[in-house]
PDB file of C-alpha atoms in Angstrom:
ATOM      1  CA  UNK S   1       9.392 -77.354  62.545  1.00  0.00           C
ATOM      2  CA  UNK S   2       9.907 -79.765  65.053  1.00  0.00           C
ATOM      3  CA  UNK S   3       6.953 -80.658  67.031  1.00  0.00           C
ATOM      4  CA  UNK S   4       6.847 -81.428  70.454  1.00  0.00           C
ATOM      5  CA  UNK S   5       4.637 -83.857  72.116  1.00  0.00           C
ATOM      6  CA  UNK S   6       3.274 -84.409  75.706  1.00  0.00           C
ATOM      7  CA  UNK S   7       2.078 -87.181  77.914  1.00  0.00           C
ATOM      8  CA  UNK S   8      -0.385 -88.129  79.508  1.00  0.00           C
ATOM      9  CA  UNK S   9      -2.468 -84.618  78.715  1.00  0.00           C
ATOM     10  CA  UNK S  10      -3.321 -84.956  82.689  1.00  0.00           C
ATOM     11  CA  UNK S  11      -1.991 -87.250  85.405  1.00  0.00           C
ATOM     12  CA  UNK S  12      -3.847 -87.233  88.263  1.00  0.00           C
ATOM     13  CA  UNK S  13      -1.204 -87.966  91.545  1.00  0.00           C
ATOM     14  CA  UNK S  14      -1.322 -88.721  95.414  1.00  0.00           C
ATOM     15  CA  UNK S  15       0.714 -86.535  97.568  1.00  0.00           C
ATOM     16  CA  UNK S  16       4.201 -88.082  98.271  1.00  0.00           C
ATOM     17  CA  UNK S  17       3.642 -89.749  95.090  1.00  0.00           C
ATOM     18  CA  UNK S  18       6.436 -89.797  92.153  1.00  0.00           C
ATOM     19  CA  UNK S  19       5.313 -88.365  89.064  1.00  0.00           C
ATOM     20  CA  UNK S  20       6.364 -89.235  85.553  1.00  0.00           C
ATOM     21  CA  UNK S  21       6.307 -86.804  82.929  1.00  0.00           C
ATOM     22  CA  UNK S  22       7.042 -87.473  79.100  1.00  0.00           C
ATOM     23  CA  UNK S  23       7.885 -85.310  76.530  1.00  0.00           C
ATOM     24  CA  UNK S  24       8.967 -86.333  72.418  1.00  0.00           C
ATOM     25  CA  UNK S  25      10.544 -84.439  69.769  1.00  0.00           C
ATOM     26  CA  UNK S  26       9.480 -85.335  66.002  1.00  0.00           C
ATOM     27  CA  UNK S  27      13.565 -84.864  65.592  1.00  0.00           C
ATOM     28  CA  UNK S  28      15.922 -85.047  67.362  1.00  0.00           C
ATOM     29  CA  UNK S  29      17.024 -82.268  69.655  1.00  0.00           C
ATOM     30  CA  UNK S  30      19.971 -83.647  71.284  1.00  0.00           C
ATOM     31  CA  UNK S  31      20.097 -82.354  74.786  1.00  0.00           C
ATOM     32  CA  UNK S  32      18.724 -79.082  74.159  1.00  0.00           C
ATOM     33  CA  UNK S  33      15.416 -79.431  76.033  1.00  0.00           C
ATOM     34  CA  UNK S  34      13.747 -77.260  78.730  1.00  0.00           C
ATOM     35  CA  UNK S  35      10.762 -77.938  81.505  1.00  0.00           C
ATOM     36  CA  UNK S  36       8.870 -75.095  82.543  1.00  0.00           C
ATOM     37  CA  UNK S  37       5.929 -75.285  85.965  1.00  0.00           C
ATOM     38  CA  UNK S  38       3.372 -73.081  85.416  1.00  0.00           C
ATOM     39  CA  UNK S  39       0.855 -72.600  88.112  1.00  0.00           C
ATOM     40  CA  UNK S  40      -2.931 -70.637  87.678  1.00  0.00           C
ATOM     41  CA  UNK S  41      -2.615 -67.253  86.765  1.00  0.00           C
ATOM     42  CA  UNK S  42       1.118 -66.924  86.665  1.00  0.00           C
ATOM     43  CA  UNK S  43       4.070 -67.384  84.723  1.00  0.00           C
ATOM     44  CA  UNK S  44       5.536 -69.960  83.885  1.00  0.00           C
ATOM     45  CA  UNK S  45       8.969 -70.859  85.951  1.00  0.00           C
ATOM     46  CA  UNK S  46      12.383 -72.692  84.288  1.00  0.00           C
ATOM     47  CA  UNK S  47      12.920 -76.177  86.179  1.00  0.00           C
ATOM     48  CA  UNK S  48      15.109 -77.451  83.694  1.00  0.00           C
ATOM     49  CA  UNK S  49      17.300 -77.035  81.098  1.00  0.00           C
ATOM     50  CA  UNK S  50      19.891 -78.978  79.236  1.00  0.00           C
ATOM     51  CA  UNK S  51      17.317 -82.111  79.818  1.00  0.00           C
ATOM     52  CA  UNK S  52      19.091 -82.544  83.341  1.00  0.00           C
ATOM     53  CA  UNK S  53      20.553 -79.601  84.775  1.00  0.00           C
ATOM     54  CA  UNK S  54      18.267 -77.775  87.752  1.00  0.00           C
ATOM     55  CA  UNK S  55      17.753 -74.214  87.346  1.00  0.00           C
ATOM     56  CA  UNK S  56      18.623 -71.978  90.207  1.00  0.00           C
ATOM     57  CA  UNK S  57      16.494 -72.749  93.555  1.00  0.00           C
ATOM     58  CA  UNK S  58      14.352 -75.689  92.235  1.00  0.00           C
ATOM     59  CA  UNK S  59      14.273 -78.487  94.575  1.00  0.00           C
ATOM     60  CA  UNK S  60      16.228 -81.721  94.060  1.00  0.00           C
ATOM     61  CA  UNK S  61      13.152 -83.524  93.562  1.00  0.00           C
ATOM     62  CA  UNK S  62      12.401 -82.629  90.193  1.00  0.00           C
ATOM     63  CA  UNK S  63      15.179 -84.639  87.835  1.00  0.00           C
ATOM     64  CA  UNK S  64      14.858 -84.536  84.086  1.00  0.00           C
ATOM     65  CA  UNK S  65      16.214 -86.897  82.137  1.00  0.00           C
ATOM     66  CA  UNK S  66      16.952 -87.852  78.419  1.00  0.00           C
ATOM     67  CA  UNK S  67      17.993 -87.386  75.044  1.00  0.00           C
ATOM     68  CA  UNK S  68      17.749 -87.399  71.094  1.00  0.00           C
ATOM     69  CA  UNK S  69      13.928 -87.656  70.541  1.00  0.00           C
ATOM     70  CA  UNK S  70      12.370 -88.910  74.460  1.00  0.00           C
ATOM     71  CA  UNK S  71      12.430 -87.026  77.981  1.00  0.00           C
ATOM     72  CA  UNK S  72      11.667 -87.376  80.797  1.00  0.00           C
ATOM     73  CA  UNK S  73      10.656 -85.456  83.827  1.00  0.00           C
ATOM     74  CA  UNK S  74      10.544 -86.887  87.343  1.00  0.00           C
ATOM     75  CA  UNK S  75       8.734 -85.727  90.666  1.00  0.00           C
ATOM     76  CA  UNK S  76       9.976 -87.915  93.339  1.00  0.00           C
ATOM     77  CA  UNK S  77       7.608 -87.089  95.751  1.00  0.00           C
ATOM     78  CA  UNK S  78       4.936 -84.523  94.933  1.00  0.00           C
ATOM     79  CA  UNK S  79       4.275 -81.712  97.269  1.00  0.00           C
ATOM     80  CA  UNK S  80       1.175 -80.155  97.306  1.00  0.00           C
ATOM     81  CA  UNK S  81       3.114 -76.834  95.550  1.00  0.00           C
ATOM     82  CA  UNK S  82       3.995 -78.941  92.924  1.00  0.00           C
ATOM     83  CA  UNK S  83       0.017 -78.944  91.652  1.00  0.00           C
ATOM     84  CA  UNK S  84       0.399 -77.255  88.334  1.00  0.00           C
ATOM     85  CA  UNK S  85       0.971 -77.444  84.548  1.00  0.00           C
ATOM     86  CA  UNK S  86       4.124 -78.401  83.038  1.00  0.00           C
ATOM     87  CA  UNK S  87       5.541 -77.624  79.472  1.00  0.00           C
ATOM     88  CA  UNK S  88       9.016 -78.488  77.647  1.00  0.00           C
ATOM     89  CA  UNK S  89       9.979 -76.307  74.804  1.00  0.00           C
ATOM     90  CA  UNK S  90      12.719 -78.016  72.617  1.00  0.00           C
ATOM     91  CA  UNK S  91      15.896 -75.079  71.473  1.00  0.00           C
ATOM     92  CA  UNK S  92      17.279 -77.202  69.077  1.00  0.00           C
ATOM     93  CA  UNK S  93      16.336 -75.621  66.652  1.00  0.00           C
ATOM     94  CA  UNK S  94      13.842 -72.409  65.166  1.00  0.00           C
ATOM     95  CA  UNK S  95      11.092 -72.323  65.304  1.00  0.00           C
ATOM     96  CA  UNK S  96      11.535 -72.773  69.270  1.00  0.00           C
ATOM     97  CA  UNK S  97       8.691 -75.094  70.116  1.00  0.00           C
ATOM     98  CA  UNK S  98       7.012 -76.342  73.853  1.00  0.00           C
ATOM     99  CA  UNK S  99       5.191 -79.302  73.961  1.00  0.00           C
ATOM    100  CA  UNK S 100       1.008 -78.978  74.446  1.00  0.00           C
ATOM    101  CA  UNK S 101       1.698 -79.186  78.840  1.00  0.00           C
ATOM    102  CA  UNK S 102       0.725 -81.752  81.506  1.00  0.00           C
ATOM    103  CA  UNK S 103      -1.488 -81.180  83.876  1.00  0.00           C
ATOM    104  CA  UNK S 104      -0.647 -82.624  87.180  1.00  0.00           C
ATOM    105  CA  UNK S 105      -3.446 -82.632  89.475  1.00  0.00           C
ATOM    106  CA  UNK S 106      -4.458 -84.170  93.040  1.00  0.00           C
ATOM    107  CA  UNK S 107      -5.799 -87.716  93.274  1.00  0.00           C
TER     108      UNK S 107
ATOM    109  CA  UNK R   1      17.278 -59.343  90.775  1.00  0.00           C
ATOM    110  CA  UNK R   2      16.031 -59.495  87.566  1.00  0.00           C
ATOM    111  CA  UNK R   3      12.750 -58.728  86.607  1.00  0.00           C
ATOM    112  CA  UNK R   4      10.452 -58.089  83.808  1.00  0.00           C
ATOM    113  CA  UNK R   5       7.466 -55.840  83.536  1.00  0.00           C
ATOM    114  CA  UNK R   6       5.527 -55.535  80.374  1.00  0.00           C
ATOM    115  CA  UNK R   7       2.964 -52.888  79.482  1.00  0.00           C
ATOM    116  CA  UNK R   8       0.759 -52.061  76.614  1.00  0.00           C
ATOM    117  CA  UNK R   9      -1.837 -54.540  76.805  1.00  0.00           C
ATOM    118  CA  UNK R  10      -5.178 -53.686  75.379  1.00  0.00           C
ATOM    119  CA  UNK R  11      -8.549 -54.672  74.013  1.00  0.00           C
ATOM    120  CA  UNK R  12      -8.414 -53.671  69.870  1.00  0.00           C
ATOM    121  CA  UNK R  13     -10.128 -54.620  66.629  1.00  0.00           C
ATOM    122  CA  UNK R  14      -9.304 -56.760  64.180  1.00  0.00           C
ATOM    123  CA  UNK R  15      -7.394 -55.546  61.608  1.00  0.00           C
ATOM    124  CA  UNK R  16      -5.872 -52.924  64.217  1.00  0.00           C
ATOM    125  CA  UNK R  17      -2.316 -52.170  65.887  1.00  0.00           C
ATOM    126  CA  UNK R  18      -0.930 -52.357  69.432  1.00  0.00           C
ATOM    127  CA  UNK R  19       2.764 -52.011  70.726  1.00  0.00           C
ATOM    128  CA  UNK R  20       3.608 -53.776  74.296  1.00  0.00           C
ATOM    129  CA  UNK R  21       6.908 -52.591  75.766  1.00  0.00           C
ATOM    130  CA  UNK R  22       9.141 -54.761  78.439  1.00  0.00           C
ATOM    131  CA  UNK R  23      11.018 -52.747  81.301  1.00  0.00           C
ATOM    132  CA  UNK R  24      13.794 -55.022  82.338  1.00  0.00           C
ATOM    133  CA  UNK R  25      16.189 -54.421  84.938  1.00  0.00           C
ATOM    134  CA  UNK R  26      19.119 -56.731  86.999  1.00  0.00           C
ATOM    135  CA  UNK R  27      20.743 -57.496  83.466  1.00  0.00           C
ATOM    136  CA  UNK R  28      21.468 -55.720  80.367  1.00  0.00           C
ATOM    137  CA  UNK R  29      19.375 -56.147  77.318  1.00  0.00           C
ATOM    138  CA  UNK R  30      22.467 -55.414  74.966  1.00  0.00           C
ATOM    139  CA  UNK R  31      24.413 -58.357  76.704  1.00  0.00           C
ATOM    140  CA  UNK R  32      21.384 -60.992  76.786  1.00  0.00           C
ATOM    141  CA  UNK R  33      18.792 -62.069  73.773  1.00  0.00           C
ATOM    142  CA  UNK R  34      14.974 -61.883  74.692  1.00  0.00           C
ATOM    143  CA  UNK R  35      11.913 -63.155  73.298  1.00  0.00           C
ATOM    144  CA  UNK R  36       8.087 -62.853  73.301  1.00  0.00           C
ATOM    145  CA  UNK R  37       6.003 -65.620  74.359  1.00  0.00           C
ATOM    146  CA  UNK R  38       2.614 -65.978  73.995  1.00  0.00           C
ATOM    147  CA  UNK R  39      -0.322 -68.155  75.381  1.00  0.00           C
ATOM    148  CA  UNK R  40      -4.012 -67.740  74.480  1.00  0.00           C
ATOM    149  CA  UNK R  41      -6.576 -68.311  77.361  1.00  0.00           C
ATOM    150  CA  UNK R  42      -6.376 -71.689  78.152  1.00  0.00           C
ATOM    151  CA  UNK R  43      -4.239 -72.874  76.062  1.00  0.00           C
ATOM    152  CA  UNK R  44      -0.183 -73.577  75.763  1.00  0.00           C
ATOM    153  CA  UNK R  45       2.924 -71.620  75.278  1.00  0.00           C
ATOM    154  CA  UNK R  46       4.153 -70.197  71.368  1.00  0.00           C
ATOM    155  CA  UNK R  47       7.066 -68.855  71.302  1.00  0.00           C
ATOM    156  CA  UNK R  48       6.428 -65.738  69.389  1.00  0.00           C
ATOM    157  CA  UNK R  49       9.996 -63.829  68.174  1.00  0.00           C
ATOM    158  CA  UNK R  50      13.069 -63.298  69.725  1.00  0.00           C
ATOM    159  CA  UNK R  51      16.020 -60.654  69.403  1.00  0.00           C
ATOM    160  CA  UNK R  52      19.628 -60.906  70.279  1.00  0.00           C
ATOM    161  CA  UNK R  53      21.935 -59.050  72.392  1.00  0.00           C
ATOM    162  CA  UNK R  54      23.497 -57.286  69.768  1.00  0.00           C
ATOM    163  CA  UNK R  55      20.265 -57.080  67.872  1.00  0.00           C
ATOM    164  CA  UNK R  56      21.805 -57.941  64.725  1.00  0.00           C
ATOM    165  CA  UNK R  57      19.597 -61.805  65.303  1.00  0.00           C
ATOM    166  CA  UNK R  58      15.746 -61.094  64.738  1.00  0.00           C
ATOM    167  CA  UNK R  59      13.380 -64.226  64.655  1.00  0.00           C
ATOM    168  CA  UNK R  60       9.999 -64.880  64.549  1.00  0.00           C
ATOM    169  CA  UNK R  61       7.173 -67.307  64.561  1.00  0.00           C
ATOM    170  CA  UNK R  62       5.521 -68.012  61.328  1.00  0.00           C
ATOM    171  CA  UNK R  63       1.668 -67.059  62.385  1.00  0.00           C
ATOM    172  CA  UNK R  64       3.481 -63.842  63.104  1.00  0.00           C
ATOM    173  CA  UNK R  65       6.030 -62.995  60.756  1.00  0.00           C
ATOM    174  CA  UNK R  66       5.473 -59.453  58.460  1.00  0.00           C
ATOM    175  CA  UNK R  67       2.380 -58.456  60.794  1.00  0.00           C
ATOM    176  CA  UNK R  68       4.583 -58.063  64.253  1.00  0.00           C
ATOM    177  CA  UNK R  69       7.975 -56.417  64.856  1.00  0.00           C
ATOM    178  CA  UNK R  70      10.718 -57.011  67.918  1.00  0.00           C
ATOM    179  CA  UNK R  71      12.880 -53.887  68.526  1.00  0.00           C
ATOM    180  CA  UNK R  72      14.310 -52.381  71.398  1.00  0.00           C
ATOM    181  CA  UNK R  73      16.083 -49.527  73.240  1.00  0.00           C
ATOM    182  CA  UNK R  74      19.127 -50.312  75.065  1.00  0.00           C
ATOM    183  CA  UNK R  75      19.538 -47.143  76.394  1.00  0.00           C
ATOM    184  CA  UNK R  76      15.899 -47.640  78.304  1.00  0.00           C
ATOM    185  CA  UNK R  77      17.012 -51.098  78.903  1.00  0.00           C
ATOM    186  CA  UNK R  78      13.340 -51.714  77.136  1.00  0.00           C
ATOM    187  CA  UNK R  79      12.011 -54.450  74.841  1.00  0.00           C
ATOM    188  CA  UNK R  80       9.363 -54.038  72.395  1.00  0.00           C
ATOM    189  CA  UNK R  81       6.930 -55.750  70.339  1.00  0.00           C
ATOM    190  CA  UNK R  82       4.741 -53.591  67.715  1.00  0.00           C
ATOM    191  CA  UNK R  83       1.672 -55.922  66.387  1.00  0.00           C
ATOM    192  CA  UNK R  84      -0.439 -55.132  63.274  1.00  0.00           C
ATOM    193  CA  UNK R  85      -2.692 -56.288  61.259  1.00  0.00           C
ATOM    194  CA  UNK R  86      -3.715 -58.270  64.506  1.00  0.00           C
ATOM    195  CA  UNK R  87      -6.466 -60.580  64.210  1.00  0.00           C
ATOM    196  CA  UNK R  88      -8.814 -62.732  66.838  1.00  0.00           C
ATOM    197  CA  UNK R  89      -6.195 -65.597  67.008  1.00  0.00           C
ATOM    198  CA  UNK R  90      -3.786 -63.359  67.915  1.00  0.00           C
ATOM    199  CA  UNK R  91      -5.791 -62.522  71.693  1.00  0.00           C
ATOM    200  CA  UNK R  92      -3.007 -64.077  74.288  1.00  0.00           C
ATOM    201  CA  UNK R  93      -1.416 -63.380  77.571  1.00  0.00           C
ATOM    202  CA  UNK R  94       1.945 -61.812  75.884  1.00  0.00           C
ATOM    203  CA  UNK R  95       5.298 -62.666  78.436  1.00  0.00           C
ATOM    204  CA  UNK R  96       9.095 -61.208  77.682  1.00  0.00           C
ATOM    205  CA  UNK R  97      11.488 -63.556  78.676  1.00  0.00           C
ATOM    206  CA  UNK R  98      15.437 -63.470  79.004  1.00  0.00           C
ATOM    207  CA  UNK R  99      17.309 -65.916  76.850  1.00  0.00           C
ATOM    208  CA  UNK R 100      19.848 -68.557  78.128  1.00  0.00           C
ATOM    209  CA  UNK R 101      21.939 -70.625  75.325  1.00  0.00           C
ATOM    210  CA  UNK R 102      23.945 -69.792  72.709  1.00  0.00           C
ATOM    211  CA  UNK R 103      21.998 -70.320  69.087  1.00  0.00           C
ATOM    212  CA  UNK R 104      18.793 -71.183  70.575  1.00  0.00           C
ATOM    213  CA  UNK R 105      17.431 -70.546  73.425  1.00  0.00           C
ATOM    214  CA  UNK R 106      15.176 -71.241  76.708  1.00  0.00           C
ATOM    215  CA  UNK R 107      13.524 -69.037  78.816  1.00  0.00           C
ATOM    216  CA  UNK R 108      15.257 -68.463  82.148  1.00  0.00           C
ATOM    217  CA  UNK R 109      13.054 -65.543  83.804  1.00  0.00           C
ATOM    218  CA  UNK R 110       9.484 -64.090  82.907  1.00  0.00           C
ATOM    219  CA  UNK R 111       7.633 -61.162  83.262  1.00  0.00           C
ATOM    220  CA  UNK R 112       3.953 -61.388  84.582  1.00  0.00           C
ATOM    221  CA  UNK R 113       2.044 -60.586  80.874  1.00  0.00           C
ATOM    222  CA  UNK R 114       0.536 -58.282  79.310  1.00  0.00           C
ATOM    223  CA  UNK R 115      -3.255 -59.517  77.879  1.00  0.00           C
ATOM    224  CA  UNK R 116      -3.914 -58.626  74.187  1.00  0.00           C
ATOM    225  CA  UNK R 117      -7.912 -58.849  73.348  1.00  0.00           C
ATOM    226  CA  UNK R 118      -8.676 -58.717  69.509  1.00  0.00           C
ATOM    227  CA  UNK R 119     -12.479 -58.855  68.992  1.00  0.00           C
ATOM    228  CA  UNK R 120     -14.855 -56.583  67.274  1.00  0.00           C
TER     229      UNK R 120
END
């Protein structure tokens, strides 16, 4: 099983900040990597997939970046919607596996 | 549009059963896989089992294999996940999701969840 690693557990941001968001794979998962927002009481929402490709309707300010074994996810500037958890999930390979989630909070 | 509602969520025993349907609708089931995704209160996402368009790929999680089953009715455009022997670990907000990728997959739209309680 590859497992799927997070950092920092929380990051605490300004508004208009950028916000830096790492994820690791114990293998390596080429680019098959996804980032998911989930806010309070919802579901989560795809941001990215591919490790760099936008899903439909998310704003140009989230980027992901990456490959092989370390990813990245960028806020540029954070909006105050932007408050929330975030997850990757590697599809590599099965067992499909997220990461443990950041939580990205005000400062 | 597509959406995703699930249904069947319940509070049951250990040891007991519980089946939670998935009503989707603006895409076929029979031309997209979908999965089951779980998350226990206030915790992170497991990915729980998956099915294929055609239904002929079935996968699941380890902490879940030969106790739950993934089936589901094209005709009702309906995906279902039939859970016994459950036990307290398995209490979770349960999501369907439709599948993107080829192999393996990520999770392009979610339904809202359906909460599973196991507790005596």
């Amino acid at each position: 099983e590859i497992v799927v690693t997070q950092s920092p557990a929380t990051l605490s941001v300004s508004p208009g900040e950028r916000a830096t968001l790492s994820c690791r794979a114990s293998q390596s998962v080429s680019s098959n990597l996804a980032w998911y927002q989930q806010k309070p009481g919802q579901a989560p929402r795809l941001l990215i997939f591919g490790a760099s490709a936008r899903a439909t309707g998310i704003p140009a300010r989230f980027s992901g970046s990456g490959s092989g074994t370390e990813f990245t996810l960028t806020i540029s500037s954070l909006q105050s919607d932007d408050f929330a958890v975030y997850y990757c999930q590697q599809f590599n390979n099965w067992p499909l596996t997220f990461g443990g989630g950041t939580k990205v909070e005000i400062k | 549009e597509v959406q995703l509602l699930e249904s069947g969520g319940d509070f049951v025993q250990p040891g007991g059963s519980l089946r939670l349907a998935c009503a989707a609708s603006g895409f076929t089931i029979s031309n997209n896989a979908v999965s089951w995704v779980r998350q226990a209160p206030g915790k992170g996402l497991e990915w729980v089992s998956t099915i294929t368009g055609r239904g002929t790929g079935i996968y699941y999680a380890d902490s879940v294999r030969g106790r739950f089953t993934i089936s589901k009715d094209t005709s009702k455009n309906t995906l279902f996940l039939q859970m016994d022997s459950l036990r307290a670990d398995d209490s979770a907000i349960y999501y369907c999701a439709r599948n993107m990728g080829h192999v393996t997959y990520y999770f392009d739209y979610w339904g809202q969840g359906a909460l599973v309680t196991v507790s005596s």
